[in-house]
């Protein structure tokens, strides 16, 4: 997909991106660096609605606007239009028509567990979903392990889809097969590069009741701390690598808000 996008960019002057998640935003940033006009369409009320706080989302939305990206939220796409078999634009649910030379759809993926399901290996649902595994990455079949995005540990209610998770679950599976001690599980982390911004995320922000900002968003350097009660859950670190390292340690230790104030 990345190669196809790069090849299409050579002749494109405008692009439409459906989906305001990290994939859509990263592609938008890359296209703008090549001076391609970009429209981002997000059906939710804001970008990154499922994965980031309003404060982080608002910051990134303003960042993209400052780089010339037109972001439309709260509306879906009714039709993808073609001209002589080639993409020409989209029609939104309110009748608005946006034209473009290329289309990128980044609206999420589903685990491809058909092979496992057909083999009788237990998955989340009768019609598929993630392959269910235990802490050693064994599936319901004693000779089959599953790792990466397609695998979901039974003890976890949240699927982790990241490079780090793929590497970590592979290491666990290898230790299982070699009958050696498994690696120490790290605090989940993720990153996203957009323009001159490096966003590094530590932990899960599910269940937070408030967000505290440390640093200065106006200077493109801050941390959004996700807090539940007096416990730290996660952190969005914008151009703050030192704080990102601290965040992983604090979250892994189950640190309290009092310890956060010492950072």
PDB file of C-alpha atoms in Angstrom:
ATOM      1  CA  UNK A   1       0.000   0.000   0.000  1.00  0.00           C
ATOM      2  CA  UNK A   2       2.812   2.406   0.883  1.00  0.00           C
ATOM      3  CA  UNK A   3       4.519   1.749  -2.469  1.00  0.00           C
ATOM      4  CA  UNK A   4       1.242   2.249  -4.340  1.00  0.00           C
ATOM      5  CA  UNK A   5       0.647   5.555  -2.534  1.00  0.00           C
ATOM      6  CA  UNK A   6       4.185   6.731  -3.284  1.00  0.00           C
ATOM      7  CA  UNK A   7       3.810   5.872  -6.974  1.00  0.00           C
ATOM      8  CA  UNK A   8       0.431   7.610  -7.237  1.00  0.00           C
ATOM      9  CA  UNK A   9       1.787  10.719  -5.485  1.00  0.00           C
ATOM     10  CA  UNK A  10       4.121  11.379  -8.421  1.00  0.00           C
ATOM     11  CA  UNK A  11       1.243  12.492 -10.639  1.00  0.00           C
ATOM     12  CA  UNK A  12      -1.299  13.693  -8.051  1.00  0.00           C
ATOM     13  CA  UNK A  13      -2.059  17.287  -7.185  1.00  0.00           C
ATOM     14  CA  UNK A  14      -4.868  16.586  -4.722  1.00  0.00           C
ATOM     15  CA  UNK A  15      -5.904  13.729  -2.435  1.00  0.00           C
ATOM     16  CA  UNK A  16      -8.842  12.711  -0.296  1.00  0.00           C
ATOM     17  CA  UNK A  17      -8.260  10.656   2.829  1.00  0.00           C
ATOM     18  CA  UNK A  18     -11.185   8.880   4.468  1.00  0.00           C
ATOM     19  CA  UNK A  19     -10.380   8.288   8.127  1.00  0.00           C
ATOM     20  CA  UNK A  20      -8.879  10.645  10.705  1.00  0.00           C
ATOM     21  CA  UNK A  21      -6.857   8.074  12.648  1.00  0.00           C
ATOM     22  CA  UNK A  22      -3.085   7.859  12.875  1.00  0.00           C
ATOM     23  CA  UNK A  23      -2.707   6.246   9.449  1.00  0.00           C
ATOM     24  CA  UNK A  24      -4.790   8.907   7.739  1.00  0.00           C
ATOM     25  CA  UNK A  25      -3.011  11.752   9.505  1.00  0.00           C
ATOM     26  CA  UNK A  26       0.470  10.392   8.840  1.00  0.00           C
ATOM     27  CA  UNK A  27      -0.322  10.005   5.141  1.00  0.00           C
ATOM     28  CA  UNK A  28      -1.774  13.526   5.109  1.00  0.00           C
ATOM     29  CA  UNK A  29       1.481  14.902   6.517  1.00  0.00           C
ATOM     30  CA  UNK A  30       3.528  13.031   3.906  1.00  0.00           C
ATOM     31  CA  UNK A  31       1.334  14.292   1.072  1.00  0.00           C
ATOM     32  CA  UNK A  32       1.553  17.901   2.256  1.00  0.00           C
ATOM     33  CA  UNK A  33       5.349  17.679   2.270  1.00  0.00           C
ATOM     34  CA  UNK A  34       5.016  17.059  -1.479  1.00  0.00           C
ATOM     35  CA  UNK A  35       2.671  20.060  -1.786  1.00  0.00           C
ATOM     36  CA  UNK A  36      -0.351  17.880  -2.587  1.00  0.00           C
ATOM     37  CA  UNK A  37      -3.695  19.376  -1.520  1.00  0.00           C
ATOM     38  CA  UNK A  38      -5.353  17.160   1.106  1.00  0.00           C
ATOM     39  CA  UNK A  39      -8.887  16.706   2.422  1.00  0.00           C
ATOM     40  CA  UNK A  40      -9.332  14.432   5.463  1.00  0.00           C
ATOM     41  CA  UNK A  41     -12.861  13.123   6.086  1.00  0.00           C
ATOM     42  CA  UNK A  42     -13.702  11.696   9.523  1.00  0.00           C
ATOM     43  CA  UNK A  43     -17.169  10.360  10.356  1.00  0.00           C
ATOM     44  CA  UNK A  44     -16.706  10.867  14.116  1.00  0.00           C
ATOM     45  CA  UNK A  45     -17.074  14.266  15.744  1.00  0.00           C
ATOM     46  CA  UNK A  46     -13.288  14.672  15.916  1.00  0.00           C
ATOM     47  CA  UNK A  47     -10.113  13.035  14.671  1.00  0.00           C
ATOM     48  CA  UNK A  48      -8.571  10.250  16.773  1.00  0.00           C
ATOM     49  CA  UNK A  49     -11.894   9.837  18.586  1.00  0.00           C
ATOM     50  CA  UNK A  50     -11.184   6.266  19.745  1.00  0.00           C
ATOM     51  CA  UNK A  51      -7.523   6.614  20.687  1.00  0.00           C
ATOM     52  CA  UNK A  52      -6.720  10.101  21.984  1.00  0.00           C
ATOM     53  CA  UNK A  53      -8.086  12.738  24.345  1.00  0.00           C
ATOM     54  CA  UNK A  54      -9.761  15.855  22.949  1.00  0.00           C
ATOM     55  CA  UNK A  55      -6.689  17.892  23.964  1.00  0.00           C
ATOM     56  CA  UNK A  56      -4.298  15.746  21.890  1.00  0.00           C
ATOM     57  CA  UNK A  57      -6.767  15.515  19.014  1.00  0.00           C
ATOM     58  CA  UNK A  58      -7.365  19.280  18.993  1.00  0.00           C
ATOM     59  CA  UNK A  59      -3.617  19.929  18.964  1.00  0.00           C
ATOM     60  CA  UNK A  60      -3.053  17.615  15.994  1.00  0.00           C
ATOM     61  CA  UNK A  61      -6.095  18.967  14.179  1.00  0.00           C
ATOM     62  CA  UNK A  62      -4.695  22.491  14.466  1.00  0.00           C
ATOM     63  CA  UNK A  63      -1.269  21.230  13.402  1.00  0.00           C
ATOM     64  CA  UNK A  64      -2.700  19.822  10.181  1.00  0.00           C
ATOM     65  CA  UNK A  65      -4.795  22.917   9.539  1.00  0.00           C
ATOM     66  CA  UNK A  66      -1.661  25.049   9.869  1.00  0.00           C
ATOM     67  CA  UNK A  67      -0.040  22.870   7.205  1.00  0.00           C
ATOM     68  CA  UNK A  68      -2.940  23.365   4.814  1.00  0.00           C
ATOM     69  CA  UNK A  69      -4.949  20.172   5.398  1.00  0.00           C
ATOM     70  CA  UNK A  70      -8.739  20.565   5.227  1.00  0.00           C
ATOM     71  CA  UNK A  71     -10.253  18.376   7.962  1.00  0.00           C
ATOM     72  CA  UNK A  72     -13.974  17.596   7.873  1.00  0.00           C
ATOM     73  CA  UNK A  73     -15.480  15.779  10.873  1.00  0.00           C
ATOM     74  CA  UNK A  74     -18.903  14.516  11.886  1.00  0.00           C
ATOM     75  CA  UNK A  75     -19.974  13.416   8.433  1.00  0.00           C
ATOM     76  CA  UNK A  76     -19.690  10.261   6.369  1.00  0.00           C
ATOM     77  CA  UNK A  77     -19.039   9.511   2.715  1.00  0.00           C
ATOM     78  CA  UNK A  78     -22.133   8.694   0.668  1.00  0.00           C
ATOM     79  CA  UNK A  79     -20.469   7.877  -2.639  1.00  0.00           C
ATOM     80  CA  UNK A  80     -17.023   7.423  -4.173  1.00  0.00           C
ATOM     81  CA  UNK A  81     -17.143   8.915  -7.645  1.00  0.00           C
ATOM     82  CA  UNK A  82     -15.349   7.865 -10.816  1.00  0.00           C
ATOM     83  CA  UNK A  83     -14.662   9.403 -14.209  1.00  0.00           C
ATOM     84  CA  UNK A  84     -14.009   6.876 -16.979  1.00  0.00           C
ATOM     85  CA  UNK A  85     -13.094   4.268 -14.378  1.00  0.00           C
ATOM     86  CA  UNK A  86     -10.694   6.512 -12.467  1.00  0.00           C
ATOM     87  CA  UNK A  87     -11.295   8.034  -9.038  1.00  0.00           C
ATOM     88  CA  UNK A  88     -12.531  11.610  -9.280  1.00  0.00           C
ATOM     89  CA  UNK A  89     -13.904  12.523  -5.861  1.00  0.00           C
ATOM     90  CA  UNK A  90     -16.359  11.781  -3.067  1.00  0.00           C
ATOM     91  CA  UNK A  91     -19.884  12.845  -2.227  1.00  0.00           C
ATOM     92  CA  UNK A  92     -20.487  13.452   1.478  1.00  0.00           C
ATOM     93  CA  UNK A  93     -23.692  12.610   3.331  1.00  0.00           C
ATOM     94  CA  UNK A  94     -24.782  16.262   3.216  1.00  0.00           C
ATOM     95  CA  UNK A  95     -24.392  16.403  -0.567  1.00  0.00           C
ATOM     96  CA  UNK A  96     -21.020  18.166  -0.587  1.00  0.00           C
ATOM     97  CA  UNK A  97     -18.771  17.002  -3.426  1.00  0.00           C
ATOM     98  CA  UNK A  98     -14.981  16.981  -3.006  1.00  0.00           C
ATOM     99  CA  UNK A  99     -12.743  16.285  -5.976  1.00  0.00           C
ATOM    100  CA  UNK A 100      -9.311  14.690  -5.925  1.00  0.00           C
ATOM    101  CA  UNK A 101      -6.733  12.810  -7.949  1.00  0.00           C
ATOM    102  CA  UNK A 102      -6.174  10.029  -5.442  1.00  0.00           C
ATOM    103  CA  UNK A 103      -8.092   8.329  -2.628  1.00  0.00           C
ATOM    104  CA  UNK A 104      -6.742   6.758   0.542  1.00  0.00           C
ATOM    105  CA  UNK A 105      -9.065   4.889   2.912  1.00  0.00           C
ATOM    106  CA  UNK A 106      -7.793   4.379   6.446  1.00  0.00           C
ATOM    107  CA  UNK A 107     -10.803   3.349   8.502  1.00  0.00           C
ATOM    108  CA  UNK A 108      -9.365   0.457  10.508  1.00  0.00           C
ATOM    109  CA  UNK A 109      -8.883  -3.247   9.928  1.00  0.00           C
ATOM    110  CA  UNK A 110     -10.274  -6.524  11.223  1.00  0.00           C
ATOM    111  CA  UNK A 111      -8.229  -9.609  12.156  1.00  0.00           C
ATOM    112  CA  UNK A 112      -8.046 -12.130   9.334  1.00  0.00           C
ATOM    113  CA  UNK A 113      -8.628 -15.316  11.329  1.00  0.00           C
ATOM    114  CA  UNK A 114     -10.501 -17.273   8.650  1.00  0.00           C
ATOM    115  CA  UNK A 115      -7.821 -19.957   8.420  1.00  0.00           C
ATOM    116  CA  UNK A 116      -7.880 -20.506  12.190  1.00  0.00           C
ATOM    117  CA  UNK A 117     -11.665 -20.434  12.301  1.00  0.00           C
ATOM    118  CA  UNK A 118     -11.944 -22.969   9.483  1.00  0.00           C
ATOM    119  CA  UNK A 119      -9.493 -25.210  11.368  1.00  0.00           C
ATOM    120  CA  UNK A 120     -11.695 -25.164  14.468  1.00  0.00           C
ATOM    121  CA  UNK A 121      -9.397 -22.913  16.506  1.00  0.00           C
ATOM    122  CA  UNK A 122     -11.289 -20.706  18.946  1.00  0.00           C
ATOM    123  CA  UNK A 123     -11.799 -17.079  17.947  1.00  0.00           C
ATOM    124  CA  UNK A 124     -13.691 -14.204  19.520  1.00  0.00           C
ATOM    125  CA  UNK A 125     -16.886 -14.941  17.640  1.00  0.00           C
ATOM    126  CA  UNK A 126     -18.376 -17.769  15.643  1.00  0.00           C
ATOM    127  CA  UNK A 127     -17.720 -15.784  12.461  1.00  0.00           C
ATOM    128  CA  UNK A 128     -14.142 -14.826  13.323  1.00  0.00           C
ATOM    129  CA  UNK A 129     -12.520 -12.001  15.225  1.00  0.00           C
ATOM    130  CA  UNK A 130      -9.122 -12.330  16.868  1.00  0.00           C
ATOM    131  CA  UNK A 131      -7.590 -15.718  17.671  1.00  0.00           C
ATOM    132  CA  UNK A 132      -7.828 -16.272  21.426  1.00  0.00           C
ATOM    133  CA  UNK A 133      -4.538 -17.225  23.101  1.00  0.00           C
ATOM    134  CA  UNK A 134      -3.189 -17.747  26.597  1.00  0.00           C
ATOM    135  CA  UNK A 135      -0.208 -16.031  28.233  1.00  0.00           C
ATOM    136  CA  UNK A 136       2.178 -18.334  26.319  1.00  0.00           C
ATOM    137  CA  UNK A 137       0.486 -17.468  22.992  1.00  0.00           C
ATOM    138  CA  UNK A 138      -1.076 -20.925  22.642  1.00  0.00           C
ATOM    139  CA  UNK A 139      -4.384 -21.024  20.821  1.00  0.00           C
ATOM    140  CA  UNK A 140      -7.115 -23.530  21.674  1.00  0.00           C
ATOM    141  CA  UNK A 141      -5.171 -26.091  19.627  1.00  0.00           C
ATOM    142  CA  UNK A 142      -2.181 -27.539  21.542  1.00  0.00           C
ATOM    143  CA  UNK A 143       0.105 -27.337  18.488  1.00  0.00           C
ATOM    144  CA  UNK A 144      -0.819 -23.860  17.255  1.00  0.00           C
ATOM    145  CA  UNK A 145       0.407 -20.494  18.553  1.00  0.00           C
ATOM    146  CA  UNK A 146      -0.747 -17.073  17.340  1.00  0.00           C
ATOM    147  CA  UNK A 147       1.000 -13.705  17.603  1.00  0.00           C
ATOM    148  CA  UNK A 148       0.668 -10.104  16.490  1.00  0.00           C
ATOM    149  CA  UNK A 149      -2.459  -8.193  15.513  1.00  0.00           C
ATOM    150  CA  UNK A 150      -4.485 -11.348  14.910  1.00  0.00           C
ATOM    151  CA  UNK A 151      -3.998 -12.674  18.465  1.00  0.00           C
ATOM    152  CA  UNK A 152      -5.847 -11.587  21.608  1.00  0.00           C
ATOM    153  CA  UNK A 153      -4.876 -12.846  25.043  1.00  0.00           C
ATOM    154  CA  UNK A 154      -7.880 -14.185  26.939  1.00  0.00           C
ATOM    155  CA  UNK A 155      -6.951 -12.110  29.980  1.00  0.00           C
ATOM    156  CA  UNK A 156      -7.071  -8.887  27.970  1.00  0.00           C
ATOM    157  CA  UNK A 157     -10.149  -6.989  26.871  1.00  0.00           C
ATOM    158  CA  UNK A 158      -8.122  -4.743  24.566  1.00  0.00           C
ATOM    159  CA  UNK A 159      -6.450  -5.742  21.316  1.00  0.00           C
ATOM    160  CA  UNK A 160      -3.009  -4.162  20.923  1.00  0.00           C
ATOM    161  CA  UNK A 161      -2.134  -3.451  17.307  1.00  0.00           C
ATOM    162  CA  UNK A 162       1.410  -2.091  17.103  1.00  0.00           C
ATOM    163  CA  UNK A 163       4.917  -3.003  15.997  1.00  0.00           C
ATOM    164  CA  UNK A 164       5.940  -3.335  19.640  1.00  0.00           C
ATOM    165  CA  UNK A 165       3.141  -5.828  20.345  1.00  0.00           C
ATOM    166  CA  UNK A 166       4.041  -7.944  17.293  1.00  0.00           C
ATOM    167  CA  UNK A 167       7.667  -8.086  18.414  1.00  0.00           C
ATOM    168  CA  UNK A 168       6.804  -8.818  22.039  1.00  0.00           C
ATOM    169  CA  UNK A 169       4.288 -11.584  21.317  1.00  0.00           C
ATOM    170  CA  UNK A 170       6.774 -13.155  18.887  1.00  0.00           C
ATOM    171  CA  UNK A 171       9.390 -13.193  21.668  1.00  0.00           C
ATOM    172  CA  UNK A 172       6.884 -14.800  24.051  1.00  0.00           C
ATOM    173  CA  UNK A 173       6.000 -17.468  21.486  1.00  0.00           C
ATOM    174  CA  UNK A 174       9.689 -18.171  20.860  1.00  0.00           C
ATOM    175  CA  UNK A 175      10.320 -18.590  24.596  1.00  0.00           C
ATOM    176  CA  UNK A 176       7.332 -20.938  24.782  1.00  0.00           C
ATOM    177  CA  UNK A 177       8.675 -23.131  21.977  1.00  0.00           C
ATOM    178  CA  UNK A 178      12.206 -23.102  23.428  1.00  0.00           C
ATOM    179  CA  UNK A 179      10.878 -23.769  26.952  1.00  0.00           C
ATOM    180  CA  UNK A 180      12.761 -20.846  28.461  1.00  0.00           C
ATOM    181  CA  UNK A 181      11.597 -17.979  30.666  1.00  0.00           C
ATOM    182  CA  UNK A 182       9.465 -15.454  28.770  1.00  0.00           C
ATOM    183  CA  UNK A 183      10.616 -11.842  28.350  1.00  0.00           C
ATOM    184  CA  UNK A 184       9.494  -9.150  30.759  1.00  0.00           C
ATOM    185  CA  UNK A 185       6.347  -7.517  29.405  1.00  0.00           C
ATOM    186  CA  UNK A 186       6.837  -3.796  28.861  1.00  0.00           C
ATOM    187  CA  UNK A 187       4.334  -0.983  29.171  1.00  0.00           C
ATOM    188  CA  UNK A 188       2.527  -0.849  25.806  1.00  0.00           C
ATOM    189  CA  UNK A 189       3.831   1.939  23.581  1.00  0.00           C
ATOM    190  CA  UNK A 190       3.233   3.412  20.182  1.00  0.00           C
ATOM    191  CA  UNK A 191       4.481   6.342  18.101  1.00  0.00           C
ATOM    192  CA  UNK A 192       3.425   8.579  15.237  1.00  0.00           C
ATOM    193  CA  UNK A 193       5.509  11.004  13.145  1.00  0.00           C
ATOM    194  CA  UNK A 194       3.675  13.959  11.570  1.00  0.00           C
ATOM    195  CA  UNK A 195       5.572  16.929  10.117  1.00  0.00           C
ATOM    196  CA  UNK A 196       8.119  18.002  12.758  1.00  0.00           C
ATOM    197  CA  UNK A 197       6.148  16.300  15.518  1.00  0.00           C
ATOM    198  CA  UNK A 198       6.989  12.993  17.146  1.00  0.00           C
ATOM    199  CA  UNK A 199       4.136  11.683  19.248  1.00  0.00           C
ATOM    200  CA  UNK A 200       5.118   8.864  21.615  1.00  0.00           C
ATOM    201  CA  UNK A 201       2.357   7.120  23.541  1.00  0.00           C
ATOM    202  CA  UNK A 202       2.812   5.014  26.662  1.00  0.00           C
ATOM    203  CA  UNK A 203       0.132   2.872  28.283  1.00  0.00           C
ATOM    204  CA  UNK A 204      -3.618   2.540  27.644  1.00  0.00           C
ATOM    205  CA  UNK A 205      -5.859   5.572  28.038  1.00  0.00           C
ATOM    206  CA  UNK A 206      -9.048   3.531  28.448  1.00  0.00           C
ATOM    207  CA  UNK A 207     -11.061   4.474  31.527  1.00  0.00           C
ATOM    208  CA  UNK A 208      -9.383   7.801  32.318  1.00  0.00           C
ATOM    209  CA  UNK A 209     -11.452  10.449  34.099  1.00  0.00           C
ATOM    210  CA  UNK A 210      -9.229  13.446  33.426  1.00  0.00           C
ATOM    211  CA  UNK A 211      -6.234  14.651  31.422  1.00  0.00           C
ATOM    212  CA  UNK A 212      -3.482  16.883  32.781  1.00  0.00           C
ATOM    213  CA  UNK A 213      -1.222  18.819  30.428  1.00  0.00           C
ATOM    214  CA  UNK A 214       2.433  19.401  31.324  1.00  0.00           C
ATOM    215  CA  UNK A 215       4.556  21.582  29.043  1.00  0.00           C
ATOM    216  CA  UNK A 216       3.554  24.036  26.336  1.00  0.00           C
ATOM    217  CA  UNK A 217       1.468  22.963  23.328  1.00  0.00           C
ATOM    218  CA  UNK A 218       2.131  26.355  21.710  1.00  0.00           C
ATOM    219  CA  UNK A 219       5.814  25.414  21.559  1.00  0.00           C
ATOM    220  CA  UNK A 220       5.073  21.894  20.262  1.00  0.00           C
ATOM    221  CA  UNK A 221       6.435  20.209  23.381  1.00  0.00           C
ATOM    222  CA  UNK A 222       4.099  18.816  26.039  1.00  0.00           C
ATOM    223  CA  UNK A 223       2.712  15.693  27.684  1.00  0.00           C
ATOM    224  CA  UNK A 224      -0.957  14.795  28.118  1.00  0.00           C
ATOM    225  CA  UNK A 225      -1.254  12.556  31.180  1.00  0.00           C
ATOM    226  CA  UNK A 226      -4.311  10.282  31.391  1.00  0.00           C
ATOM    227  CA  UNK A 227      -5.388   9.798  34.995  1.00  0.00           C
ATOM    228  CA  UNK A 228      -7.973   7.605  36.709  1.00  0.00           C
ATOM    229  CA  UNK A 229      -8.530   8.642  40.303  1.00  0.00           C
ATOM    230  CA  UNK A 230      -4.987   9.102  41.585  1.00  0.00           C
ATOM    231  CA  UNK A 231      -3.399   6.559  39.216  1.00  0.00           C
ATOM    232  CA  UNK A 232      -1.559   7.186  35.946  1.00  0.00           C
ATOM    233  CA  UNK A 233      -2.883   5.197  32.995  1.00  0.00           C
ATOM    234  CA  UNK A 234      -1.158   6.601  29.920  1.00  0.00           C
ATOM    235  CA  UNK A 235       0.680   9.534  28.397  1.00  0.00           C
ATOM    236  CA  UNK A 236       0.793  11.266  25.011  1.00  0.00           C
ATOM    237  CA  UNK A 237       4.279  12.774  24.696  1.00  0.00           C
ATOM    238  CA  UNK A 238       4.748  15.412  22.000  1.00  0.00           C
ATOM    239  CA  UNK A 239       8.428  16.010  21.213  1.00  0.00           C
ATOM    240  CA  UNK A 240       9.194  14.893  24.773  1.00  0.00           C
ATOM    241  CA  UNK A 241      11.432  11.781  24.597  1.00  0.00           C
ATOM    242  CA  UNK A 242      12.724  12.127  28.164  1.00  0.00           C
ATOM    243  CA  UNK A 243       9.202  12.317  29.556  1.00  0.00           C
ATOM    244  CA  UNK A 244       8.191   9.337  27.392  1.00  0.00           C
ATOM    245  CA  UNK A 245      10.854   7.172  29.048  1.00  0.00           C
ATOM    246  CA  UNK A 246       9.713   8.389  32.459  1.00  0.00           C
ATOM    247  CA  UNK A 247       6.087   7.741  31.541  1.00  0.00           C
ATOM    248  CA  UNK A 248       6.740   4.088  30.693  1.00  0.00           C
ATOM    249  CA  UNK A 249       8.477   3.575  34.041  1.00  0.00           C
ATOM    250  CA  UNK A 250       5.789   5.387  36.038  1.00  0.00           C
ATOM    251  CA  UNK A 251       2.929   3.520  34.368  1.00  0.00           C
ATOM    252  CA  UNK A 252       4.671   0.147  34.769  1.00  0.00           C
ATOM    253  CA  UNK A 253       5.134   0.789  38.490  1.00  0.00           C
ATOM    254  CA  UNK A 254       1.513   1.815  39.000  1.00  0.00           C
ATOM    255  CA  UNK A 255       2.567   5.303  39.980  1.00  0.00           C
ATOM    256  CA  UNK A 256       0.194   7.795  41.572  1.00  0.00           C
ATOM    257  CA  UNK A 257      -0.515  11.401  40.695  1.00  0.00           C
ATOM    258  CA  UNK A 258       1.813  12.427  43.537  1.00  0.00           C
ATOM    259  CA  UNK A 259       4.741  10.756  41.763  1.00  0.00           C
ATOM    260  CA  UNK A 260       3.751  12.467  38.520  1.00  0.00           C
ATOM    261  CA  UNK A 261       4.173  15.850  40.189  1.00  0.00           C
ATOM    262  CA  UNK A 262       7.823  14.969  40.829  1.00  0.00           C
ATOM    263  CA  UNK A 263       8.574  14.617  37.093  1.00  0.00           C
TER     264      UNK A 263
END
